[in-house]
Amino acid sequence: MEIPLKPTGKEEIRKLELALIMGTLFKPEVIESIKNAEDRITWLDSLFVAAGALARERAGLPITLIAEELGRTEQTIRNHLAGETEAGKLVRKTYEALVKGEELSIPIFAEEKLKKLEEKLKKVKEELKRILEEL
């Protein structure tokens, strides 16, 4: 799945939002934080809102519209985007990793990557077989 860093429409916003959520959620330190959090639901909700806010901000949506779409106050959205919340910091870190071209270790993306590698392996095997036949 291609992850748009500067989404231009709703579908691209959803893709970036999902990548930010999954990329952040599956980090070992985040999983450990969730295990130890007293109020897991609130913590996860903050993570989802921060990811949604950043994806929409990258698409150029104004804070007022982001707040309306996510059902939160403008101040909450600003806090997440400014990294004043733990969720905002973590999601921003994931986004910066994407910008640097780092691979996300996410089960949903790992399956797609595996399929691509299997296709490459098949082509290499075919090429090797062809070369051996010529010898």
Tab-separated table of C-alpha atoms in Angstrom:
chain	number	residue	atom	x	y	z
A	1	MET	CA	0.000	0.000	0.000
A	2	GLU	CA	1.359	3.374	-1.000
A	3	ILE	CA	1.274	5.758	1.971
A	4	PRO	CA	0.654	9.348	0.878
A	5	LEU	CA	2.658	11.793	2.987
A	6	LYS	CA	0.719	14.754	1.608
A	7	PRO	CA	-2.788	13.385	1.039
A	8	THR	CA	-5.004	15.041	-1.542
A	9	GLY	CA	-8.369	13.437	-0.862
A	10	LYS	CA	-10.423	11.492	1.648
A	11	GLU	CA	-9.085	8.097	0.578
A	12	GLU	CA	-5.479	9.255	0.878
A	13	ILE	CA	-6.221	10.844	4.256
A	14	ARG	CA	-7.610	7.477	5.430
A	15	LYS	CA	-4.504	5.657	4.195
A	16	LEU	CA	-2.154	8.030	6.003
A	17	GLU	CA	-4.336	7.980	9.113
A	18	LEU	CA	-4.309	4.169	9.177
A	19	ALA	CA	-0.546	4.034	8.650
A	20	LEU	CA	-0.024	6.496	11.508
A	21	ILE	CA	-2.329	4.559	13.822
A	22	MET	CA	-0.867	1.165	13.016
A	23	GLY	CA	2.722	2.384	12.857
A	24	THR	CA	2.399	3.973	16.265
A	25	LEU	CA	0.245	1.318	17.889
A	26	PHE	CA	2.591	-1.579	17.103
A	27	LYS	CA	5.745	0.010	18.528
A	28	PRO	CA	6.915	-2.072	21.510
A	29	GLU	CA	6.995	0.937	23.837
A	30	VAL	CA	3.433	1.876	22.887
A	31	ILE	CA	2.154	-1.656	23.422
A	32	GLU	CA	3.826	-1.638	26.836
A	33	SER	CA	2.283	1.761	27.667
A	34	ILE	CA	-1.154	0.468	26.718
A	35	LYS	CA	-0.688	-2.598	28.924
A	36	ASN	CA	0.220	-0.372	31.874
A	37	ALA	CA	-2.295	2.412	31.228
A	38	GLU	CA	-5.109	2.658	33.751
A	39	ASP	CA	-7.534	4.067	31.212
A	40	ARG	CA	-6.654	2.251	27.986
A	41	ILE	CA	-9.742	3.391	26.088
A	42	THR	CA	-8.992	7.080	26.647
A	43	TRP	CA	-5.345	6.544	25.766
A	44	LEU	CA	-6.194	4.727	22.527
A	45	ASP	CA	-8.828	7.329	21.654
A	46	SER	CA	-6.173	10.048	21.991
A	47	LEU	CA	-3.871	8.093	19.702
A	48	PHE	CA	-6.608	7.753	17.061
A	49	VAL	CA	-7.530	11.437	17.283
A	50	ALA	CA	-3.869	12.510	17.035
A	51	ALA	CA	-3.376	10.321	13.936
A	52	GLY	CA	-6.567	11.640	12.348
A	53	ALA	CA	-5.587	15.221	13.100
A	54	LEU	CA	-2.097	14.876	11.638
A	55	ALA	CA	-3.343	13.137	8.483
A	56	ARG	CA	-5.883	15.900	7.920
A	57	GLU	CA	-3.363	18.639	8.699
A	58	ARG	CA	-0.993	17.146	6.098
A	59	ALA	CA	-3.862	17.350	3.616
A	60	GLY	CA	-4.148	21.071	4.346
A	61	LEU	CA	-7.436	21.044	6.245
A	62	PRO	CA	-7.933	23.920	8.685
A	63	ILE	CA	-8.039	23.217	12.428
A	64	THR	CA	-11.742	24.098	12.608
A	65	LEU	CA	-12.646	21.470	10.005
A	66	ILE	CA	-10.348	18.853	11.578
A	67	ALA	CA	-11.984	19.437	14.954
A	68	GLU	CA	-15.443	19.165	13.419
A	69	GLU	CA	-14.628	15.952	11.506
A	70	LEU	CA	-13.056	14.293	14.556
A	71	GLY	CA	-15.625	15.564	17.051
A	72	ARG	CA	-13.084	17.276	19.276
A	73	THR	CA	-12.381	20.853	20.298
A	74	GLU	CA	-9.993	22.979	18.298
A	75	GLN	CA	-7.727	23.206	21.350
A	76	THR	CA	-7.533	19.409	21.610
A	77	ILE	CA	-6.534	19.220	17.953
A	78	ARG	CA	-3.950	21.973	18.398
A	79	ASN	CA	-2.488	20.172	21.419
A	80	HIS	CA	-2.090	16.928	19.469
A	81	LEU	CA	-0.579	18.670	16.443
A	82	ALA	CA	1.821	20.683	18.594
A	83	GLY	CA	3.029	17.507	20.303
A	84	GLU	CA	1.764	18.675	23.674
A	85	THR	CA	0.143	15.282	24.241
A	86	GLU	CA	1.903	11.925	24.442
A	87	ALA	CA	-0.265	10.632	21.600
A	88	GLY	CA	0.606	13.671	19.487
A	89	LYS	CA	4.344	13.142	20.072
A	90	LEU	CA	4.175	9.443	19.211
A	91	VAL	CA	2.134	9.971	16.048
A	92	ARG	CA	4.465	12.776	14.923
A	93	LYS	CA	7.431	10.427	15.432
A	94	THR	CA	5.760	7.812	13.239
A	95	TYR	CA	5.085	10.422	10.548
A	96	GLU	CA	8.708	11.582	10.623
A	97	ALA	CA	9.818	7.960	10.197
A	98	LEU	CA	7.570	7.684	7.141
A	99	VAL	CA	9.043	10.891	5.708
A	100	LYS	CA	12.542	9.429	6.144
A	101	GLY	CA	11.422	6.370	4.219
A	102	GLU	CA	11.678	3.992	7.161
A	103	GLU	CA	9.677	0.775	6.933
A	104	LEU	CA	6.784	0.388	9.332
A	105	SER	CA	6.690	-2.924	11.125
A	106	ILE	CA	2.971	-3.499	10.866
A	107	PRO	CA	1.279	-6.865	10.386
A	108	ILE	CA	-1.161	-5.501	7.769
A	109	PHE	CA	1.704	-4.179	5.635
A	110	ALA	CA	3.968	-7.170	6.252
A	111	GLU	CA	1.588	-9.446	4.323
A	112	GLU	CA	1.683	-7.187	1.269
A	113	LYS	CA	5.475	-6.952	1.462
A	114	LEU	CA	5.701	-10.745	1.664
A	115	LYS	CA	3.617	-11.112	-1.509
A	116	LYS	CA	5.921	-8.720	-3.366
A	117	LEU	CA	8.987	-10.634	-2.185
A	118	GLU	CA	7.428	-13.925	-3.289
A	119	GLU	CA	6.820	-12.452	-6.757
A	120	LYS	CA	10.437	-11.272	-6.959
A	121	LEU	CA	11.671	-14.687	-5.862
A	122	LYS	CA	9.577	-16.367	-8.542
A	123	LYS	CA	11.090	-14.106	-11.222
A	124	VAL	CA	14.621	-14.773	-9.975
A	125	LYS	CA	14.000	-18.527	-10.036
A	126	GLU	CA	12.683	-18.314	-13.590
A	127	GLU	CA	15.701	-16.285	-14.673
A	128	LEU	CA	18.069	-18.740	-12.989
A	129	LYS	CA	16.338	-21.674	-14.683
A	130	ARG	CA	16.648	-19.922	-18.059
A	131	ILE	CA	20.359	-19.263	-17.520
A	132	LEU	CA	21.008	-22.864	-16.456
A	133	GLU	CA	19.211	-24.160	-19.536
A	134	GLU	CA	21.468	-22.061	-21.761
A	135	LEU	CA	24.578	-23.617	-20.226
